[in-house]
Tab-separated table of C-alpha atoms and ligand atoms in Angstrom:
chain	number	residue	atom	x	y	z
Q	1	MET	CA	15.838	135.097	303.203
Q	2	ALA	CA	14.552	133.770	299.868
Q	3	MET	CA	12.148	136.671	299.390
Q	4	THR	CA	14.709	139.315	300.244
Q	5	HIS	CA	17.194	137.751	297.899
Q	6	ALA	CA	14.660	137.551	295.047
Q	7	LEU	CA	13.336	141.066	295.576
Q	8	ARG	CA	16.799	142.576	295.492
Q	9	LEU	CA	17.660	140.638	292.383
Q	10	LEU	CA	14.417	141.516	290.579
Q	11	THR	CA	14.779	145.207	291.424
Q	12	TRP	CA	18.279	145.106	289.977
Q	13	TYR	CA	16.994	143.226	286.901
Q	14	ASP	CA	14.300	145.827	286.233
Q	15	ARG	CA	17.022	148.455	285.901
Q	16	HIS	CA	19.952	146.544	284.427
Q	17	ARG	CA	18.514	143.713	282.342
Q	18	ARG	CA	20.349	142.957	279.117
Q	19	THR	CA	18.550	143.669	275.860
Q	20	LEU	CA	18.704	140.412	273.910
Q	21	PRO	CA	17.087	139.611	270.551
Q	22	TRP	CA	14.921	136.856	272.044
Q	23	ARG	CA	13.918	138.744	275.171
Q	24	ALA	CA	10.426	140.266	275.446
Q	25	PRO	CA	10.048	143.905	276.620
Q	26	PRO	CA	9.502	144.349	280.391
Q	27	GLY	CA	6.120	143.062	281.491
Q	28	GLU	CA	5.701	140.798	278.443
Q	29	ARG	CA	6.527	137.164	277.883
Q	30	THR	CA	8.443	135.629	274.984
Q	31	VAL	CA	6.434	132.958	273.144
Q	32	PRO	CA	7.565	129.379	273.897
Q	33	TYR	CA	8.889	128.797	270.356
Q	34	LEU	CA	11.337	131.686	270.654
Q	35	VAL	CA	12.424	130.774	274.190
Q	36	TRP	CA	13.071	127.214	273.086
Q	37	LEU	CA	14.921	128.256	269.911
Q	38	SER	CA	17.191	130.679	271.754
Q	39	GLU	CA	17.906	128.246	274.583
Q	40	ILE	CA	18.892	125.450	272.175
Q	41	MET	CA	21.164	127.845	270.287
Q	42	LEU	CA	22.731	129.136	273.502
Q	43	GLN	CA	23.802	125.670	274.670
Q	44	GLN	CA	27.621	125.764	274.559
Q	45	THR	CA	27.573	128.922	272.412
Q	46	THR	CA	27.982	132.565	273.434
Q	47	VAL	CA	25.231	135.188	273.367
Q	48	ALA	CA	27.293	137.257	270.891
Q	49	THR	CA	27.527	134.386	268.388
Q	50	VAL	CA	23.901	133.317	268.722
Q	51	GLY	CA	22.380	136.775	267.973
Q	52	ASP	CA	22.744	136.698	264.172
Q	53	TYR	CA	21.792	133.029	263.857
Q	54	TYR	CA	18.704	133.595	265.965
Q	55	ARG	CA	17.563	136.561	263.839
Q	56	ARG	CA	18.101	134.611	260.612
Q	57	PHE	CA	16.223	131.564	261.881
Q	58	VAL	CA	13.245	133.606	263.099
Q	59	LYS	CA	13.045	135.548	259.844
Q	60	ARG	CA	13.119	132.371	257.791
Q	61	TRP	CA	11.021	130.196	260.112
Q	62	PRO	CA	8.834	132.507	262.216
Q	63	THR	CA	6.807	129.667	263.774
Q	64	VAL	CA	7.492	126.171	265.013
Q	65	GLU	CA	5.285	124.836	262.189
Q	66	ALA	CA	7.418	126.639	259.594
Q	67	LEU	CA	10.581	125.149	261.062
Q	68	ALA	CA	8.996	121.692	261.168
Q	69	ALA	CA	8.075	121.956	257.476
Q	70	ALA	CA	11.642	122.905	256.420
Q	71	PRO	CA	13.884	120.213	254.897
Q	72	LEU	CA	16.507	119.012	257.420
Q	73	ASP	CA	19.301	120.009	255.012
Q	74	ASP	CA	18.129	123.641	255.060
Q	75	VAL	CA	18.142	123.668	258.857
Q	76	LEU	CA	21.605	122.081	259.009
Q	77	SER	CA	23.065	124.563	256.545
Q	78	ALA	CA	21.492	127.529	258.387
Q	79	TRP	CA	23.023	126.090	261.567
Q	80	ALA	CA	26.512	125.629	260.052
Q	81	GLY	CA	29.059	127.445	262.205
Q	82	LEU	CA	27.145	127.100	265.495
Q	83	GLY	CA	28.744	123.697	266.134
Q	84	TYR	CA	27.390	120.679	268.014
Q	85	TYR	CA	25.260	119.659	265.048
Q	86	ALA	CA	23.300	117.041	266.960
Q	87	ARG	CA	21.497	120.084	268.384
Q	88	ALA	CA	20.334	121.127	264.904
Q	89	ARG	CA	19.014	117.647	264.141
Q	90	ASN	CA	17.224	117.551	267.484
Q	91	LEU	CA	15.909	121.067	266.888
Q	92	HIS	CA	14.272	119.900	263.695
Q	93	ALA	CA	12.932	116.685	265.251
Q	94	CYS	CA	11.548	118.668	268.192
Q	95	ALA	CA	9.871	121.209	265.886
Q	96	ARG	CA	8.150	118.321	264.098
Q	97	ALA	CA	7.001	116.750	267.362
Q	98	VAL	CA	5.572	120.080	268.575
Q	99	ALA	CA	3.932	120.800	265.201
Q	100	GLU	CA	2.273	117.379	265.420
Q	101	ARG	CA	0.670	118.386	268.712
Q	102	GLY	CA	-0.827	121.513	267.153
Q	103	GLY	CA	2.219	123.762	267.538
Q	104	ARG	CA	1.892	124.057	271.332
Q	105	PHE	CA	4.844	123.327	273.602
Q	106	PRO	CA	3.931	121.352	276.742
Q	107	GLU	CA	4.055	123.353	279.992
Q	108	ASP	CA	5.052	120.520	282.307
Q	109	GLU	CA	8.539	119.189	282.856
Q	110	ALA	CA	7.812	115.602	281.821
Q	111	GLY	CA	6.144	116.729	278.578
Q	112	LEU	CA	9.054	119.001	277.687
Q	113	ARG	CA	11.719	116.438	278.611
Q	114	ALA	CA	10.043	113.893	276.323
Q	115	LEU	CA	10.844	116.122	273.326
Q	116	PRO	CA	14.107	115.654	271.376
Q	117	GLY	CA	17.035	117.761	272.593
Q	118	ILE	CA	15.341	119.115	275.730
Q	119	GLY	CA	17.210	118.309	278.944
Q	120	PRO	CA	16.520	119.444	282.513
Q	121	TYR	CA	18.047	122.901	282.050
Q	122	THR	CA	16.191	123.762	278.831
Q	123	ALA	CA	12.907	122.392	280.209
Q	124	ALA	CA	13.252	124.576	283.298
Q	125	ALA	CA	14.198	127.652	281.217
Q	126	ILE	CA	11.141	127.188	278.977
Q	127	ARG	CA	8.823	126.591	281.931
Q	128	ALA	CA	10.076	129.679	283.740
Q	129	ILE	CA	10.589	132.153	280.879
Q	130	ALA	CA	7.748	131.158	278.537
Q	131	PHE	CA	5.134	130.089	281.092
Q	132	ASP	CA	6.262	131.819	284.307
Q	133	HIS	CA	6.191	128.528	286.193
Q	134	LYS	CA	8.270	128.203	289.334
Q	135	ALA	CA	11.185	126.300	287.787
Q	136	SER	CA	14.883	126.590	288.442
Q	137	ALA	CA	17.147	126.774	285.372
Q	138	VAL	CA	20.746	126.152	286.415
Q	139	ASP	CA	23.325	126.772	283.703
Q	140	GLY	CA	27.041	127.499	284.171
Q	141	ASN	CA	26.379	131.129	285.099
Q	142	VAL	CA	23.768	130.288	287.705
Q	143	GLU	CA	25.936	127.482	289.064
Q	144	ARG	CA	28.687	130.007	289.714
Q	145	VAL	CA	26.380	132.536	291.384
Q	146	ILE	CA	24.871	129.923	293.727
Q	147	ALA	CA	28.264	128.384	294.578
Q	148	ARG	CA	29.436	131.840	295.633
Q	149	LEU	CA	26.274	132.965	297.420
Q	150	GLU	CA	26.366	129.820	299.521
Q	151	ALA	CA	30.175	129.442	299.630
Q	152	ILE	CA	29.923	125.874	298.336
Q	153	GLU	CA	33.498	124.611	298.270
Q	154	THR	CA	32.822	121.065	297.035
Q	155	PRO	CA	34.343	120.858	293.543
Q	156	LEU	CA	32.164	120.467	290.454
Q	157	PRO	CA	30.761	118.169	289.188
Q	158	ASP	CA	30.110	116.708	292.689
Q	159	ALA	CA	28.720	120.062	293.865
Q	160	LYS	CA	25.939	119.991	291.267
Q	161	ILE	CA	23.386	118.272	293.499
Q	162	GLU	CA	23.853	120.779	296.325
Q	163	ILE	CA	23.861	123.760	293.951
Q	164	THR	CA	20.735	122.573	292.125
Q	165	ALA	CA	18.858	122.028	295.387
Q	166	ARG	CA	19.787	125.427	296.785
Q	167	ALA	CA	18.978	127.181	293.490
Q	168	ALA	CA	15.494	125.632	293.517
Q	169	GLU	CA	14.854	126.795	297.098
Q	170	LEU	CA	15.660	130.384	296.153
Q	171	VAL	CA	13.168	130.697	293.247
Q	172	PRO	CA	10.360	133.091	294.287
Q	173	ASP	CA	6.639	132.373	293.854
Q	174	GLN	CA	6.150	135.471	291.700
Q	175	ARG	CA	7.961	136.442	288.486
Q	176	ALA	CA	9.809	133.135	288.134
Q	177	GLY	CA	10.625	133.895	284.493
Q	178	ASP	CA	12.180	137.267	285.276
Q	179	TYR	CA	14.024	135.720	288.201
Q	180	ALA	CA	15.544	133.012	285.954
Q	181	GLN	CA	16.716	135.640	283.477
Q	182	ALA	CA	17.968	137.880	286.286
Q	183	MET	CA	20.171	135.070	287.611
Q	184	MET	CA	21.530	134.474	284.096
Q	185	ASP	CA	22.232	138.201	283.679
Q	186	LEU	CA	23.869	138.514	287.073
Q	187	GLY	CA	26.200	135.617	286.257
Q	188	ALA	CA	27.018	137.008	282.820
Q	189	THR	CA	27.593	140.655	283.753
Q	190	VAL	CA	28.351	140.986	287.493
Q	191	CYS	CA	29.232	137.649	289.069
Q	192	THR	CA	31.689	136.883	286.279
Q	193	PRO	CA	34.159	133.967	286.409
Q	194	ARG	CA	37.141	136.239	287.016
Q	195	LYS	CA	37.011	139.435	289.058
Q	196	PRO	CA	33.321	139.435	290.058
Q	197	LEU	CA	31.989	142.984	290.506
Q	198	CYS	CA	30.884	142.475	294.114
Q	199	VAL	CA	30.764	146.234	294.833
Q	200	ILE	CA	27.801	146.683	292.481
Q	201	CYS	CA	26.189	143.289	293.139
Q	202	PRO	CA	22.590	143.407	294.428
Q	203	LEU	CA	23.240	140.206	296.423
Q	204	SER	CA	26.464	141.261	298.137
Q	205	ARG	CA	24.832	141.558	301.581
Q	206	SER	CA	23.903	137.890	301.623
Q	207	CYS	CA	26.909	136.500	299.754
Q	208	ARG	CA	28.905	134.084	301.887
Q	209	ALA	CA	31.850	133.760	299.535
Q	210	LEU	CA	32.300	137.528	299.558
Q	211	LYS	CA	32.317	137.533	303.368
Q	212	LEU	CA	34.921	134.776	303.406
Q	213	GLY	CA	37.018	136.473	300.700
Q	214	ILE	CA	36.906	133.397	298.448
Q	215	ALA	CA	34.468	134.557	295.726
Q	216	GLU	CA	36.991	134.441	292.898
Q	217	THR	CA	38.064	130.892	293.766
Q	218	LEU	CA	34.517	129.474	293.390
Q	219	PRO	CA	33.171	127.297	291.962
Q	220	ARG	CA	35.977	124.817	292.449
Q	221	ARG	CA	36.419	122.111	289.849
Q	222	SER	CA	37.917	118.624	289.859
Q	223	PRO	CA	40.877	118.460	287.485
Q	224	LYS	CA	39.730	117.593	283.972
Q	225	ALA	CA	40.995	114.629	282.003
Q	226	GLU	CA	43.086	115.711	279.001
Q	227	LYS	CA	41.279	115.606	275.666
Q	228	PRO	CA	42.809	113.135	273.212
Q	229	THR	CA	43.987	114.218	269.761
Q	230	ARG	CA	42.777	112.472	266.604
Q	231	ARG	CA	44.508	112.845	263.277
Q	232	GLY	CA	43.607	112.257	259.647
Q	233	LEU	CA	44.074	113.405	256.074
Q	234	ALA	CA	41.427	115.428	254.194
Q	235	PHE	CA	41.332	115.225	250.387
Q	236	VAL	CA	40.268	118.386	248.560
Q	237	LEU	CA	39.536	117.564	244.935
Q	238	ALA	CA	38.759	120.664	242.882
Q	239	ARG	CA	37.618	121.118	239.305
Q	240	LYS	CA	39.215	123.764	237.097
Q	241	ASP	CA	36.258	126.112	237.837
Q	242	GLY	CA	36.970	125.773	241.576
Q	243	ALA	CA	34.051	123.420	242.376
Q	244	VAL	CA	34.936	121.058	245.223
Q	245	LEU	CA	33.970	117.407	245.667
Q	246	LEU	CA	31.816	116.909	248.769
Q	247	ARG	CA	30.160	113.881	250.294
Q	248	LYS	CA	27.609	113.477	253.063
Q	249	ARG	CA	28.512	112.111	256.489
Q	250	PRO	CA	26.381	109.288	257.926
Q	251	PRO	CA	23.128	110.615	259.470
Q	252	LYS	CA	24.029	109.540	263.030
Q	253	GLY	CA	27.086	110.379	265.113
Q	254	LEU	CA	29.577	113.237	265.032
Q	255	LEU	CA	28.586	115.920	262.476
Q	256	GLY	CA	25.831	113.520	261.347
Q	257	GLY	CA	24.188	114.409	258.031
Q	258	MET	CA	26.626	117.261	257.370
Q	259	ASP	CA	28.710	117.696	254.201
Q	260	GLU	CA	32.454	117.117	254.128
Q	261	VAL	CA	35.373	116.639	251.794
Q	262	PRO	CA	36.437	112.980	251.774
Q	263	SER	CA	39.012	112.122	254.427
Q	264	SER	CA	40.810	109.177	255.959
Q	265	PRO	CA	39.416	107.933	259.311
Q	266	TRP	CA	40.234	110.215	262.272
Q	267	ARG	CA	42.219	108.178	264.782
Q	268	GLU	CA	44.259	108.647	267.916
Q	269	GLY	CA	47.910	107.613	268.013
Q	270	LYS	CA	50.679	107.767	265.448
Q	271	PHE	CA	49.662	109.081	262.054
Q	272	ASN	CA	51.673	109.447	258.884
Q	273	PRO	CA	49.847	111.481	256.214
Q	274	ALA	CA	52.002	109.864	253.520
Q	275	ASP	CA	50.440	106.468	254.361
Q	276	ALA	CA	46.929	107.897	254.066
Q	277	LEU	CA	47.914	109.578	250.808
Q	278	ALA	CA	48.582	106.133	249.357
Q	279	ASP	CA	44.870	105.337	249.748
Q	280	PRO	CA	43.035	108.328	248.228
Q	281	PRO	CA	39.257	108.365	247.594
Q	282	VAL	CA	39.823	108.868	243.848
Q	283	PRO	CA	42.881	108.497	241.612
Q	284	ALA	CA	44.469	111.913	240.936
Q	285	ARG	CA	47.802	113.710	241.298
Q	286	TRP	CA	47.537	114.471	244.993
Q	287	THR	CA	49.819	117.039	246.631
Q	288	LEU	CA	50.258	116.986	250.392
Q	289	LEU	CA	50.125	120.555	251.732
Q	290	ASP	CA	52.365	121.831	254.520
Q	291	GLY	CA	50.842	122.502	257.920
Q	292	LEU	CA	47.667	121.304	259.635
Q	293	VAL	CA	44.072	122.324	260.155
Q	294	ARG	CA	43.247	122.179	263.858
Q	295	HIS	CA	39.797	122.010	265.390
Q	296	THR	CA	38.497	121.111	268.832
Q	297	PHE	CA	35.334	119.108	269.400
Q	298	THR	CA	33.695	118.409	272.768
Q	299	HIS	CA	35.628	115.206	273.378
Q	300	PHE	CA	38.767	115.486	271.269
Q	301	HIS	CA	41.149	117.716	269.363
Q	302	LEU	CA	41.439	117.102	265.638
Q	303	GLU	CA	44.513	117.679	263.489
Q	304	LEU	CA	43.914	117.269	259.771
Q	305	SER	CA	46.605	117.193	257.121
Q	306	VAL	CA	45.288	118.347	253.758
Q	307	ALA	CA	45.952	116.959	250.278
Q	308	ARG	CA	44.833	118.740	247.137
Q	309	ALA	CA	44.362	117.667	243.514
Q	310	THR	CA	42.745	119.003	240.364
Q	311	ALA	CA	40.092	116.797	238.759
Q	312	THR	CA	40.666	115.881	235.144
Q	313	THR	CA	37.092	114.700	234.651
Q	314	ASP	CA	33.695	115.318	236.277
Q	315	ARG	CA	33.140	111.581	236.439
Q	316	LEU	CA	35.531	111.215	239.391
Q	317	ALA	CA	32.626	112.263	241.645
Q	318	THR	CA	30.876	108.964	240.865
Q	319	LEU	CA	33.729	107.059	242.548
Q	320	VAL	CA	32.882	108.564	245.950
Q	321	PRO	CA	29.655	107.220	247.534
Q	322	GLY	CA	27.279	110.182	247.874
Q	323	GLY	CA	29.859	112.429	246.182
Q	324	ALA	CA	28.789	115.572	244.329
Q	325	TRP	CA	30.457	118.732	243.048
Q	326	CYS	CA	29.745	121.993	244.817
Q	327	THR	CA	30.658	125.254	243.134
Q	328	LEU	CA	32.284	127.903	245.318
Q	329	ASP	CA	29.305	130.286	245.163
Q	330	LEU	CA	27.087	127.547	246.661
Q	331	LEU	CA	29.451	126.532	249.478
Q	332	ASP	CA	27.824	128.971	251.917
Q	333	ASP	CA	24.456	127.264	251.414
Q	334	ARG	CA	25.814	123.815	252.232
Q	335	ALA	CA	25.741	122.216	255.673
Q	336	LEU	CA	29.505	122.402	255.969
Q	337	PRO	CA	30.910	122.167	259.491
Q	338	THR	CA	33.504	124.777	260.475
Q	339	VAL	CA	36.358	122.280	260.337
Q	340	MET	CA	35.564	121.532	256.661
Q	341	ARG	CA	35.429	125.230	255.816
Q	342	LYS	CA	38.909	125.559	257.324
Q	343	VAL	CA	40.125	122.612	255.218
Q	344	ILE	CA	38.734	124.046	251.961
Q	345	GLU	CA	40.124	127.465	252.805
Q	346	LYS	CA	43.558	125.989	253.406
Q	347	ALA	CA	43.455	124.121	250.095
Q	348	SER	CA	42.402	127.207	248.155
Q	349	LEU	CA	44.918	129.511	249.814
Q	350	ALA	CA	47.832	127.106	249.423
H	1	LIG	FE1	28.987	137.109	292.948
H	1	LIG	FE2	30.258	138.982	294.352
H	1	LIG	FE3	27.634	139.075	294.026
H	1	LIG	FE4	28.709	137.238	295.606
H	1	LIG	S1	28.752	139.438	295.890
H	1	LIG	S2	27.096	136.910	294.107
H	1	LIG	S3	30.576	136.791	294.486
H	1	LIG	S4	29.187	139.265	292.436
């Protein structure tokens, strides 16, 4: 069964594989650095978004040693917009660790998992795609394909153990790297979350969910807990030439090490922006703007009110710990998270 399944899938892959910036031509293997870089970028981010970032990173830092030698701030600002910034910090730390061992990524699971930011999925993807080892990389796409092939009706996340075990059994001895990418491609282009294209699927003959007529309902999921909403007030202080006052967030935690405009703490529960306005980071004639900036993080929604003021003197920056002016033409080079770009945009459009 496993061989038939793999052969059908690989034959399909040879004809229908997606062309992706990080993918080697047929018959060749992508070097570990590029597999790792693309896999870290693709975590929680779509292929379409990652493409441009990937090209820029590779042009600027063509080797793991080059990335390791870059200042963290440069990496964070090149990453700005991809979200989940802990990934960028781990990316940099991992590049350094690999550069220290001569620029070679380990081939074994334990060695890869010991590196910063590499979990079981990424380790398996690197082992399979870069080294052609028999490893099973189960991401959301693959999870869906396996749940349907095997008609696994247990809801996620409980179904993970069963799905992971079955996925591992199906990996063929030959062409493990192509097989891993074929499963990813099948999930992304044929076995899609809604309306899977079973009529053109190379695995339709062995698909249990198709036989039972339940493909579209799988994988099942346990109901999710609602995300809480945090609220706060962001203070945009601008000079007459448009330069904005920024400060650096603490190195650890949410958006660690990134730049931001000063803001009140972000808290759940009742929030009155007028109260926060009474405690501004610097004395100025603050105006509270209408409307909110909304942003969603992994674990919470954020609603920021925005206050704006014009600085009467450059010296105000010294009142904010780590505060510094940033002129508008340099904003793109700063490690500004998307939510802060939205805040500054709101203040300048208002
Ligand atoms: Fe997915 Fe349909 Fe193929 Fe089954 S037959 S794996 S449900 S696309």
